[in-house]
Amino acid sequence: MDQKINLYQPFGFMPSDIEGSDDLLRLALDMRWSWNHAADEVWRQLDPALWELTHNAWIILMTLSREILRNRLADPAFREIVNNLIKAKEEAETGPRWFQQKYPDSPLTTVAYFSMEYMLSEALPIYVGGLGNVAGDQLKSAADLGVPVTAIGLLYQQGYFRQSIDRGGNQQAVYPFNDPMQLPISPLRLPSGEWLRIKVELSGYPVWLRTWQVQVGRARLFLLDSNDASNLPIHRGITSEVYGGGEDLRIKQEIILGIGGWRLLRALGIRPEVCHMNEGHAAFLVLERANDLMKETGLCFEEALAVTRAGNLFTTHTAVAAGFDHFSPDLIGQYLGAYAWDDLHIDFNTLMALGRENPNNGGEGFNMAWLAVRGSGAVNGVSKLHGKVSQHLFQPLFQRWPTIEVPVGSVTNGVHMPSWDSAFADEVWTHACGKQRWKGDLEGLTENISSVSDEFLWKMRNLSRDSLIRYARDRFSRQVAVAGGSADLIGMARNLFDPGVLTMGFARRFVPYKRPFLLLHDEQRLIRILTNPQRPVQLILAGKTSPNDESGKALIRQWVQFIQNNNLYQHVIFLSDYDMLLAEHLVQGVDVWLNSPRRPWEASGTSGMKVLVNGGINVSELDGWWVEAYTPEVGWALGDGREHGDDPAWDAKEAEDMYEILEQQLIPEFYDRNTHGIPERWVQRIRKSMSTLTPQFSANRTVREYTENFYLPAATNYLQRAADNGAVGIRINKVHRQLEEKWSGLHLGDLQSTHTGDGWSFHISIDLNGIDPTKVAVELYADGKNEDAPERIVMRPGDGSALYQATVKTDRPATDYTVRVIPGYENLSLPLEDTLIRWQR
């Protein structure tokens, strides 16, 4: 870092005169405690009640009396725990990890990761759900692996809404204030003591952004917020809540994230080779990163973008086009028109063209995903299926290119297993695989966990289920009391459920495409399944919907009223305010995780991955990650692997299929016990799921895949293009303009073929219209068979400069082949960086 920034100054009072308090301060301000079971005991001993309610180590220190703190730190046993944690923290921050050991001479020094939300802990409520889950878990795994990731996000004054359920089953939204003094964050201060503030302009007005740091192991998350006293009142509320308000608020948040986030990095002296956009919300950083290079080198915008895009990665999580952020031309003009002219030195139409499907359509709005694609050197979806879905979504940007060549790869999401395992599961994994199991390449994990005995696995499951039920009783009794429930209902809530009964979970956003109504298709049949006296079932539900989504609220109300009307509290409960703490307890304790999205709307899904490490079993639609994970040995699948839209008949069929799975297979397998009381087939399924799926769907694997397949190549490409003041960018822009000028004059003659016995010899006459032959590639092309990759054979110039030829060994007819001309200069990623293409037919 160029600037000497104080990165370790807490926002509030801490009694440093008590010996050992500084160590507790260091631990409390490092989110590593949130996935370290050994640290739980420290905070539990200091204030057990507050710890169970908040799981916020920092607030415990802030509220603790000096007397209790002094007494605890005087206890040798307590100090030994603290000292061991400090030692482990220092080793984790300074010792070489997977990345340093495998890539000691890597050119990659920093990956800047941009996301609108991060789910790190319930102590820092700046998340909504899946997107934040992915960002938080990948940041934690990057810290474990030593991958040099620095994250950028926003600090929300209210975060996402908190949910309560009234007696009628109606969702109520409340917005408690995120008091920075009660959050595990620190302000960034200059050596003078001045708070580091970043300036952006919105509609001609300066907006000052306060800056914060969150320590996440050896990684850091920097946050921006607009609640600065010098700002106009309307600007102070920009970072009030996640995804709040309409288009106007959203574009301001995204300008702060993308443009303000990049300026924060520069103020800290951080010069990342790679910028990773977790969804398109941060895509304005594409503009500011190029702007920064323009100022350094004197390049024009197009030349600078040709350099910087090589170091940008865009990850899309959206499965439908309507999910992308769109802004009207008026809004873009209001907030970025002057920026485009004064800073980027481009006109408004050039700016708008970056976010339009058709750059020449003046009435079209601005799509943030289009900007992200046009400003990146690589694009990926978050599962293999989602990668294919995204190729169709982005096809409009790559006219005349085959869908299979639309440049969208995939990295399937994974979850940070240490954040989601129970203490009982952690004991099993540690016994079998060691404490460092998630910090390397995962070699040997499958074999080692497969050797765990039936008895040990079943004990883990029983203890985890019992812990969940005790938590559910406590939480549900509070929920009923707050909602004004009767004394009888509150008393019943304290004793609901049986720790020996099969327990299932369904928790997610309540929106129609998630189909939470599927189990309710035949209510009487579901009641019979739940209340079977020989083989009963317990179901815990949880989930929120947007405060403005009436259809989602109706889905929640449908379930709550079903429970009430049939007096099913001993078998089904709906727990309100689904947050990270509740999610932890659910995924740790349930035997079965249910998931029923409408394919292909589940881009990846991560909730079902979290049960894997705890021995939970998935019953899920063949969508997202489950398409890659499912085999009959590890769980159950719904659907036929095809899309059926919102056909009610198909929903009914899948509901019937789910009932049959439960009645005929799942429930009997759980309750079929041997002489030792162990369900052997069920435990066999647990073992297979834990051993094969847990490593595969861990964020450890995901981050290593990003590092090796995207970050390292992107860093190399960016540095090559940035060398010599962006000389490569100048050449790219020059050649592209030349090709554009002459492309329409290209002429391809008829493709001639001669049978050679084992294939074909092809030749074709091509008039390049004066284009330098070294700047294009002429290819013989045939579609792939059975979804295989297409055949692409480079054609070489023959005797005459206009004659190209190629020979192919194949049993396919000559008519399967055609010829195309595409750009072929400066090692471009095609068609991502240049969409020009000309077909022979």
PDB file of N, CA and C in Angstrom, residues 94-171:
ATOM      1  N   THR A  94       0.548 -15.274   8.254  1.00  0.00           N
ATOM      2  CA  THR A  94       1.917 -15.090   7.767  1.00  0.00           C
ATOM      3  C   THR A  94       2.502 -16.314   7.071  1.00  0.00           C
ATOM      4  N   GLY A  95       2.056 -17.495   7.428  1.00  0.00           N
ATOM      5  CA  GLY A  95       2.646 -18.700   6.860  1.00  0.00           C
ATOM      6  C   GLY A  95       2.219 -18.928   5.424  1.00  0.00           C
ATOM      7  N   PRO A  96       3.039 -19.637   4.655  1.00  0.00           N
ATOM      8  CA  PRO A  96       2.669 -19.942   3.267  1.00  0.00           C
ATOM      9  C   PRO A  96       1.482 -20.889   3.213  1.00  0.00           C
ATOM     10  N   ARG A  97       0.565 -20.585   2.322  1.00  0.00           N
ATOM     11  CA  ARG A  97      -0.607 -21.415   2.117  1.00  0.00           C
ATOM     12  C   ARG A  97      -0.526 -22.086   0.751  1.00  0.00           C
ATOM     13  N   TRP A  98      -1.631 -22.690   0.348  1.00  0.00           N
ATOM     14  CA  TRP A  98      -1.671 -23.415  -0.928  1.00  0.00           C
ATOM     15  C   TRP A  98      -1.161 -22.558  -2.062  1.00  0.00           C
ATOM     16  N   PHE A  99      -1.628 -21.303  -2.160  1.00  0.00           N
ATOM     17  CA  PHE A  99      -1.257 -20.455  -3.290  1.00  0.00           C
ATOM     18  C   PHE A  99       0.239 -20.160  -3.280  1.00  0.00           C
ATOM     19  N   GLN A 100       0.770 -19.788  -2.136  1.00  0.00           N
ATOM     20  CA  GLN A 100       2.195 -19.453  -2.060  1.00  0.00           C
ATOM     21  C   GLN A 100       3.076 -20.674  -2.332  1.00  0.00           C
ATOM     22  N   GLN A 101       2.612 -21.831  -1.900  1.00  0.00           N
ATOM     23  CA  GLN A 101       3.404 -23.047  -2.100  1.00  0.00           C
ATOM     24  C   GLN A 101       3.362 -23.516  -3.549  1.00  0.00           C
ATOM     25  N   LYS A 102       2.210 -23.395  -4.204  1.00  0.00           N
ATOM     26  CA  LYS A 102       2.084 -23.907  -5.560  1.00  0.00           C
ATOM     27  C   LYS A 102       2.521 -22.892  -6.603  1.00  0.00           C
ATOM     28  N   TYR A 103       2.368 -21.589  -6.299  1.00  0.00           N
ATOM     29  CA  TYR A 103       2.700 -20.554  -7.279  1.00  0.00           C
ATOM     30  C   TYR A 103       3.610 -19.501  -6.640  1.00  0.00           C
ATOM     31  N   PRO A 104       4.816 -19.908  -6.232  1.00  0.00           N
ATOM     32  CA  PRO A 104       5.697 -18.969  -5.515  1.00  0.00           C
ATOM     33  C   PRO A 104       6.154 -17.792  -6.369  1.00  0.00           C
ATOM     34  N   ASP A 105       6.188 -17.946  -7.685  1.00  0.00           N
ATOM     35  CA  ASP A 105       6.660 -16.868  -8.562  1.00  0.00           C
ATOM     36  C   ASP A 105       5.533 -16.276  -9.394  1.00  0.00           C
ATOM     37  N   SER A 106       4.320 -16.364  -8.886  1.00  0.00           N
ATOM     38  CA  SER A 106       3.171 -15.904  -9.657  1.00  0.00           C
ATOM     39  C   SER A 106       3.195 -14.393  -9.846  1.00  0.00           C
ATOM     40  N   PRO A 107       2.779 -13.921 -11.037  1.00  0.00           N
ATOM     41  CA  PRO A 107       2.652 -12.471 -11.234  1.00  0.00           C
ATOM     42  C   PRO A 107       1.414 -11.900 -10.554  1.00  0.00           C
ATOM     43  N   LEU A 108       0.548 -12.763 -10.045  1.00  0.00           N
ATOM     44  CA  LEU A 108      -0.688 -12.321  -9.407  1.00  0.00           C
ATOM     45  C   LEU A 108      -0.408 -11.866  -7.982  1.00  0.00           C
ATOM     46  N   THR A 109      -0.605 -10.569  -7.738  1.00  0.00           N
ATOM     47  CA  THR A 109      -0.418 -10.036  -6.383  1.00  0.00           C
ATOM     48  C   THR A 109      -1.730  -9.687  -5.707  1.00  0.00           C
ATOM     49  N   THR A 110      -2.758  -9.303  -6.506  1.00  0.00           N
ATOM     50  CA  THR A 110      -4.045  -8.928  -5.909  1.00  0.00           C
ATOM     51  C   THR A 110      -5.187  -9.209  -6.877  1.00  0.00           C
ATOM     52  N   VAL A 111      -6.212  -9.845  -6.359  1.00  0.00           N
ATOM     53  CA  VAL A 111      -7.506  -9.941  -7.028  1.00  0.00           C
ATOM     54  C   VAL A 111      -8.457  -9.039  -6.262  1.00  0.00           C
ATOM     55  N   ALA A 112      -9.040  -8.061  -6.945  1.00  0.00           N
ATOM     56  CA  ALA A 112     -10.045  -7.199  -6.319  1.00  0.00           C
ATOM     57  C   ALA A 112     -11.414  -7.779  -6.619  1.00  0.00           C
ATOM     58  N   TYR A 113     -12.128  -8.155  -5.574  1.00  0.00           N
ATOM     59  CA  TYR A 113     -13.418  -8.848  -5.694  1.00  0.00           C
ATOM     60  C   TYR A 113     -14.524  -7.869  -5.331  1.00  0.00           C
ATOM     61  N   PHE A 114     -15.453  -7.616  -6.260  1.00  0.00           N
ATOM     62  CA  PHE A 114     -16.517  -6.644  -6.057  1.00  0.00           C
ATOM     63  C   PHE A 114     -17.869  -7.358  -5.943  1.00  0.00           C
ATOM     64  N   SER A 115     -18.618  -7.037  -4.896  1.00  0.00           N
ATOM     65  CA  SER A 115     -19.943  -7.622  -4.726  1.00  0.00           C
ATOM     66  C   SER A 115     -20.826  -6.668  -3.941  1.00  0.00           C
ATOM     67  N   MET A 116     -22.123  -6.672  -4.268  1.00  0.00           N
ATOM     68  CA  MET A 116     -23.076  -5.811  -3.556  1.00  0.00           C
ATOM     69  C   MET A 116     -23.342  -6.304  -2.136  1.00  0.00           C
ATOM     70  N   GLU A 117     -23.081  -7.569  -1.859  1.00  0.00           N
ATOM     71  CA  GLU A 117     -23.380  -8.111  -0.543  1.00  0.00           C
ATOM     72  C   GLU A 117     -22.381  -9.197  -0.179  1.00  0.00           C
ATOM     73  N   TYR A 118     -22.189  -9.364   1.127  1.00  0.00           N
ATOM     74  CA  TYR A 118     -21.291 -10.393   1.662  1.00  0.00           C
ATOM     75  C   TYR A 118     -21.942 -11.023   2.881  1.00  0.00           C
ATOM     76  N   MET A 119     -22.032 -12.341   2.867  1.00  0.00           N
ATOM     77  CA  MET A 119     -22.530 -13.073   4.025  1.00  0.00           C
ATOM     78  C   MET A 119     -21.328 -13.706   4.720  1.00  0.00           C
ATOM     79  N   LEU A 120     -20.825 -12.998   5.719  1.00  0.00           N
ATOM     80  CA  LEU A 120     -19.679 -13.488   6.483  1.00  0.00           C
ATOM     81  C   LEU A 120     -20.097 -14.032   7.840  1.00  0.00           C
ATOM     82  N   SER A 121     -21.052 -13.363   8.452  1.00  0.00           N
ATOM     83  CA  SER A 121     -21.524 -13.757   9.780  1.00  0.00           C
ATOM     84  C   SER A 121     -22.802 -12.999  10.069  1.00  0.00           C
ATOM     85  N   GLU A 122     -23.629 -13.566  10.932  1.00  0.00           N
ATOM     86  CA  GLU A 122     -24.821 -12.852  11.364  1.00  0.00           C
ATOM     87  C   GLU A 122     -24.459 -11.578  12.127  1.00  0.00           C
ATOM     88  N   ALA A 123     -23.196 -11.467  12.567  1.00  0.00           N
ATOM     89  CA  ALA A 123     -22.740 -10.271  13.269  1.00  0.00           C
ATOM     90  C   ALA A 123     -22.559  -9.084  12.331  1.00  0.00           C
ATOM     91  N   LEU A 124     -22.536  -9.328  11.010  1.00  0.00           N
ATOM     92  CA  LEU A 124     -22.366  -8.261  10.031  1.00  0.00           C
ATOM     93  C   LEU A 124     -23.472  -8.401   8.981  1.00  0.00           C
ATOM     94  N   PRO A 125     -24.672  -7.909   9.273  1.00  0.00           N
ATOM     95  CA  PRO A 125     -25.837  -8.151   8.398  1.00  0.00           C
ATOM     96  C   PRO A 125     -25.870  -7.225   7.178  1.00  0.00           C
ATOM     97  N   ILE A 126     -25.006  -7.506   6.216  1.00  0.00           N
ATOM     98  CA  ILE A 126     -24.969  -6.726   4.976  1.00  0.00           C
ATOM     99  C   ILE A 126     -25.216  -7.660   3.789  1.00  0.00           C
ATOM    100  N   TYR A 127     -26.120  -8.601   3.979  1.00  0.00           N
ATOM    101  CA  TYR A 127     -26.398  -9.593   2.951  1.00  0.00           C
ATOM    102  C   TYR A 127     -27.899  -9.819   2.834  1.00  0.00           C
ATOM    103  N   VAL A 128     -28.281 -10.356   1.687  1.00  0.00           N
ATOM    104  CA  VAL A 128     -29.656 -10.791   1.456  1.00  0.00           C
ATOM    105  C   VAL A 128     -29.731 -12.305   1.416  1.00  0.00           C
ATOM    106  N   GLY A 129     -28.888 -12.913   0.585  1.00  0.00           N
ATOM    107  CA  GLY A 129     -28.961 -14.369   0.445  1.00  0.00           C
ATOM    108  C   GLY A 129     -27.865 -14.934  -0.405  1.00  0.00           C
ATOM    109  N   GLY A 130     -28.273 -15.597  -1.510  1.00  0.00           N
ATOM    110  CA  GLY A 130     -27.355 -16.420  -2.281  1.00  0.00           C
ATOM    111  C   GLY A 130     -26.126 -15.713  -2.787  1.00  0.00           C
ATOM    112  N   LEU A 131     -26.280 -14.513  -3.353  1.00  0.00           N
ATOM    113  CA  LEU A 131     -25.133 -13.793  -3.896  1.00  0.00           C
ATOM    114  C   LEU A 131     -24.136 -13.454  -2.800  1.00  0.00           C
ATOM    115  N   GLY A 132     -24.662 -12.990  -1.664  1.00  0.00           N
ATOM    116  CA  GLY A 132     -23.785 -12.688  -0.537  1.00  0.00           C
ATOM    117  C   GLY A 132     -23.140 -13.924   0.048  1.00  0.00           C
ATOM    118  N   ASN A 133     -23.882 -15.026   0.044  1.00  0.00           N
ATOM    119  CA  ASN A 133     -23.350 -16.304   0.513  1.00  0.00           C
ATOM    120  C   ASN A 133     -22.134 -16.707  -0.309  1.00  0.00           C
ATOM    121  N   VAL A 134     -22.277 -16.623  -1.635  1.00  0.00           N
ATOM    122  CA  VAL A 134     -21.172 -16.979  -2.529  1.00  0.00           C
ATOM    123  C   VAL A 134     -19.967 -16.077  -2.265  1.00  0.00           C
ATOM    124  N   ALA A 135     -20.214 -14.756  -2.174  1.00  0.00           N
ATOM    125  CA  ALA A 135     -19.114 -13.814  -1.970  1.00  0.00           C
ATOM    126  C   ALA A 135     -18.399 -14.063  -0.643  1.00  0.00           C
ATOM    127  N   GLY A 136     -19.190 -14.237   0.423  1.00  0.00           N
ATOM    128  CA  GLY A 136     -18.577 -14.450   1.728  1.00  0.00           C
ATOM    129  C   GLY A 136     -17.794 -15.739   1.810  1.00  0.00           C
ATOM    130  N   ASP A 137     -18.375 -16.820   1.294  1.00  0.00           N
ATOM    131  CA  ASP A 137     -17.703 -18.118   1.378  1.00  0.00           C
ATOM    132  C   ASP A 137     -16.448 -18.156   0.516  1.00  0.00           C
ATOM    133  N   GLN A 138     -16.482 -17.508  -0.646  1.00  0.00           N
ATOM    134  CA  GLN A 138     -15.281 -17.495  -1.484  1.00  0.00           C
ATOM    135  C   GLN A 138     -14.192 -16.640  -0.866  1.00  0.00           C
ATOM    136  N   LEU A 139     -14.561 -15.548  -0.210  1.00  0.00           N
ATOM    137  CA  LEU A 139     -13.558 -14.727   0.459  1.00  0.00           C
ATOM    138  C   LEU A 139     -12.897 -15.489   1.601  1.00  0.00           C
ATOM    139  N   LYS A 140     -13.693 -16.223   2.368  1.00  0.00           N
ATOM    140  CA  LYS A 140     -13.134 -17.022   3.462  1.00  0.00           C
ATOM    141  C   LYS A 140     -12.185 -18.099   2.932  1.00  0.00           C
ATOM    142  N   SER A 141     -12.595 -18.770   1.845  1.00  0.00           N
ATOM    143  CA  SER A 141     -11.741 -19.818   1.294  1.00  0.00           C
ATOM    144  C   SER A 141     -10.468 -19.242   0.694  1.00  0.00           C
ATOM    145  N   ALA A 142     -10.572 -18.066   0.088  1.00  0.00           N
ATOM    146  CA  ALA A 142      -9.369 -17.410  -0.420  1.00  0.00           C
ATOM    147  C   ALA A 142      -8.395 -17.133   0.716  1.00  0.00           C
ATOM    148  N   ALA A 143      -8.930 -16.722   1.872  1.00  0.00           N
ATOM    149  CA  ALA A 143      -8.079 -16.494   3.039  1.00  0.00           C
ATOM    150  C   ALA A 143      -7.432 -17.798   3.497  1.00  0.00           C
ATOM    151  N   ASP A 144      -8.201 -18.878   3.535  1.00  0.00           N
ATOM    152  CA  ASP A 144      -7.653 -20.177   3.943  1.00  0.00           C
ATOM    153  C   ASP A 144      -6.542 -20.648   3.010  1.00  0.00           C
ATOM    154  N   LEU A 145      -6.715 -20.383   1.723  1.00  0.00           N
ATOM    155  CA  LEU A 145      -5.789 -20.892   0.706  1.00  0.00           C
ATOM    156  C   LEU A 145      -4.642 -19.939   0.414  1.00  0.00           C
ATOM    157  N   GLY A 146      -4.701 -18.733   0.947  1.00  0.00           N
ATOM    158  CA  GLY A 146      -3.646 -17.759   0.682  1.00  0.00           C
ATOM    159  C   GLY A 146      -3.761 -17.081  -0.663  1.00  0.00           C
ATOM    160  N   VAL A 147      -4.909 -17.210  -1.334  1.00  0.00           N
ATOM    161  CA  VAL A 147      -5.101 -16.516  -2.610  1.00  0.00           C
ATOM    162  C   VAL A 147      -5.263 -15.024  -2.302  1.00  0.00           C
ATOM    163  N   PRO A 148      -4.490 -14.148  -2.953  1.00  0.00           N
ATOM    164  CA  PRO A 148      -4.465 -12.722  -2.568  1.00  0.00           C
ATOM    165  C   PRO A 148      -5.689 -11.951  -3.037  1.00  0.00           C
ATOM    166  N   VAL A 149      -6.788 -12.120  -2.322  1.00  0.00           N
ATOM    167  CA  VAL A 149      -8.051 -11.470  -2.671  1.00  0.00           C
ATOM    168  C   VAL A 149      -8.316 -10.324  -1.699  1.00  0.00           C
ATOM    169  N   THR A 150      -8.639  -9.172  -2.252  1.00  0.00           N
ATOM    170  CA  THR A 150      -9.112  -8.021  -1.485  1.00  0.00           C
ATOM    171  C   THR A 150     -10.521  -7.709  -1.982  1.00  0.00           C
ATOM    172  N   ALA A 151     -11.471  -7.615  -1.078  1.00  0.00           N
ATOM    173  CA  ALA A 151     -12.872  -7.476  -1.463  1.00  0.00           C
ATOM    174  C   ALA A 151     -13.364  -6.050  -1.247  1.00  0.00           C
ATOM    175  N   ILE A 152     -14.337  -5.654  -2.079  1.00  0.00           N
ATOM    176  CA  ILE A 152     -14.944  -4.332  -2.013  1.00  0.00           C
ATOM    177  C   ILE A 152     -16.459  -4.500  -1.937  1.00  0.00           C
ATOM    178  N   GLY A 153     -17.090  -3.766  -1.024  1.00  0.00           N
ATOM    179  CA  GLY A 153     -18.534  -3.822  -0.891  1.00  0.00           C
ATOM    180  C   GLY A 153     -19.078  -2.546  -0.281  1.00  0.00           C
ATOM    181  N   LEU A 154     -20.326  -2.577   0.135  1.00  0.00           N
ATOM    182  CA  LEU A 154     -20.994  -1.428   0.727  1.00  0.00           C
ATOM    183  C   LEU A 154     -21.426  -1.760   2.153  1.00  0.00           C
ATOM    184  N   LEU A 155     -21.334  -0.767   3.023  1.00  0.00           N
ATOM    185  CA  LEU A 155     -21.834  -0.902   4.392  1.00  0.00           C
ATOM    186  C   LEU A 155     -23.216  -0.261   4.449  1.00  0.00           C
ATOM    187  N   TYR A 156     -24.224  -1.080   4.712  1.00  0.00           N
ATOM    188  CA  TYR A 156     -25.606  -0.607   4.710  1.00  0.00           C
ATOM    189  C   TYR A 156     -26.051  -0.230   6.115  1.00  0.00           C
ATOM    190  N   GLN A 157     -26.693   0.926   6.229  1.00  0.00           N
ATOM    191  CA  GLN A 157     -27.167   1.367   7.545  1.00  0.00           C
ATOM    192  C   GLN A 157     -28.249   0.447   8.101  1.00  0.00           C
ATOM    193  N   GLN A 158     -29.022  -0.166   7.219  1.00  0.00           N
ATOM    194  CA  GLN A 158     -30.085  -1.062   7.678  1.00  0.00           C
ATOM    195  C   GLN A 158     -29.913  -2.477   7.162  1.00  0.00           C
ATOM    196  N   GLY A 159     -29.082  -2.669   6.169  1.00  0.00           N
ATOM    197  CA  GLY A 159     -28.932  -3.992   5.597  1.00  0.00           C
ATOM    198  C   GLY A 159     -30.224  -4.443   4.944  1.00  0.00           C
ATOM    199  N   TYR A 160     -30.481  -5.739   5.002  1.00  0.00           N
ATOM    200  CA  TYR A 160     -31.737  -6.266   4.480  1.00  0.00           C
ATOM    201  C   TYR A 160     -32.743  -6.278   5.619  1.00  0.00           C
ATOM    202  N   PHE A 161     -34.017  -6.312   5.285  1.00  0.00           N
ATOM    203  CA  PHE A 161     -35.042  -6.237   6.325  1.00  0.00           C
ATOM    204  C   PHE A 161     -35.020  -7.488   7.203  1.00  0.00           C
ATOM    205  N   ARG A 162     -35.489  -7.328   8.432  1.00  0.00           N
ATOM    206  CA  ARG A 162     -35.687  -8.456   9.342  1.00  0.00           C
ATOM    207  C   ARG A 162     -37.168  -8.801   9.322  1.00  0.00           C
ATOM    208  N   GLN A 163     -37.439 -10.075   9.431  1.00  0.00           N
ATOM    209  CA  GLN A 163     -38.794 -10.578   9.220  1.00  0.00           C
ATOM    210  C   GLN A 163     -39.440 -11.028  10.526  1.00  0.00           C
ATOM    211  N   SER A 164     -40.718 -10.697  10.660  1.00  0.00           N
ATOM    212  CA  SER A 164     -41.543 -11.315  11.699  1.00  0.00           C
ATOM    213  C   SER A 164     -42.814 -11.823  11.029  1.00  0.00           C
ATOM    214  N   ILE A 165     -43.443 -12.820  11.648  1.00  0.00           N
ATOM    215  CA  ILE A 165     -44.673 -13.410  11.115  1.00  0.00           C
ATOM    216  C   ILE A 165     -45.776 -13.171  12.140  1.00  0.00           C
ATOM    217  N   ASP A 166     -46.842 -12.497  11.711  1.00  0.00           N
ATOM    218  CA  ASP A 166     -47.928 -12.246  12.660  1.00  0.00           C
ATOM    219  C   ASP A 166     -48.820 -13.480  12.775  1.00  0.00           C
ATOM    220  N   ARG A 167     -49.844 -13.390  13.600  1.00  0.00           N
ATOM    221  CA  ARG A 167     -50.685 -14.555  13.877  1.00  0.00           C
ATOM    222  C   ARG A 167     -51.471 -15.021  12.649  1.00  0.00           C
ATOM    223  N   GLY A 168     -51.626 -14.150  11.674  1.00  0.00           N
ATOM    224  CA  GLY A 168     -52.319 -14.533  10.458  1.00  0.00           C
ATOM    225  C   GLY A 168     -51.392 -15.108   9.393  1.00  0.00           C
ATOM    226  N   GLY A 169     -50.122 -15.237   9.737  1.00  0.00           N
ATOM    227  CA  GLY A 169     -49.166 -15.777   8.772  1.00  0.00           C
ATOM    228  C   GLY A 169     -48.622 -14.743   7.817  1.00  0.00           C
ATOM    229  N   ASN A 170     -48.802 -13.473   8.134  1.00  0.00           N
ATOM    230  CA  ASN A 170     -48.353 -12.401   7.250  1.00  0.00           C
ATOM    231  C   ASN A 170     -46.930 -11.971   7.594  1.00  0.00           C
ATOM    232  N   GLN A 171     -46.111 -11.832   6.571  1.00  0.00           N
ATOM    233  CA  GLN A 171     -44.754 -11.341   6.775  1.00  0.00           C
ATOM    234  C   GLN A 171     -44.788  -9.855   7.105  1.00  0.00           C
TER     235      GLN A 171
END
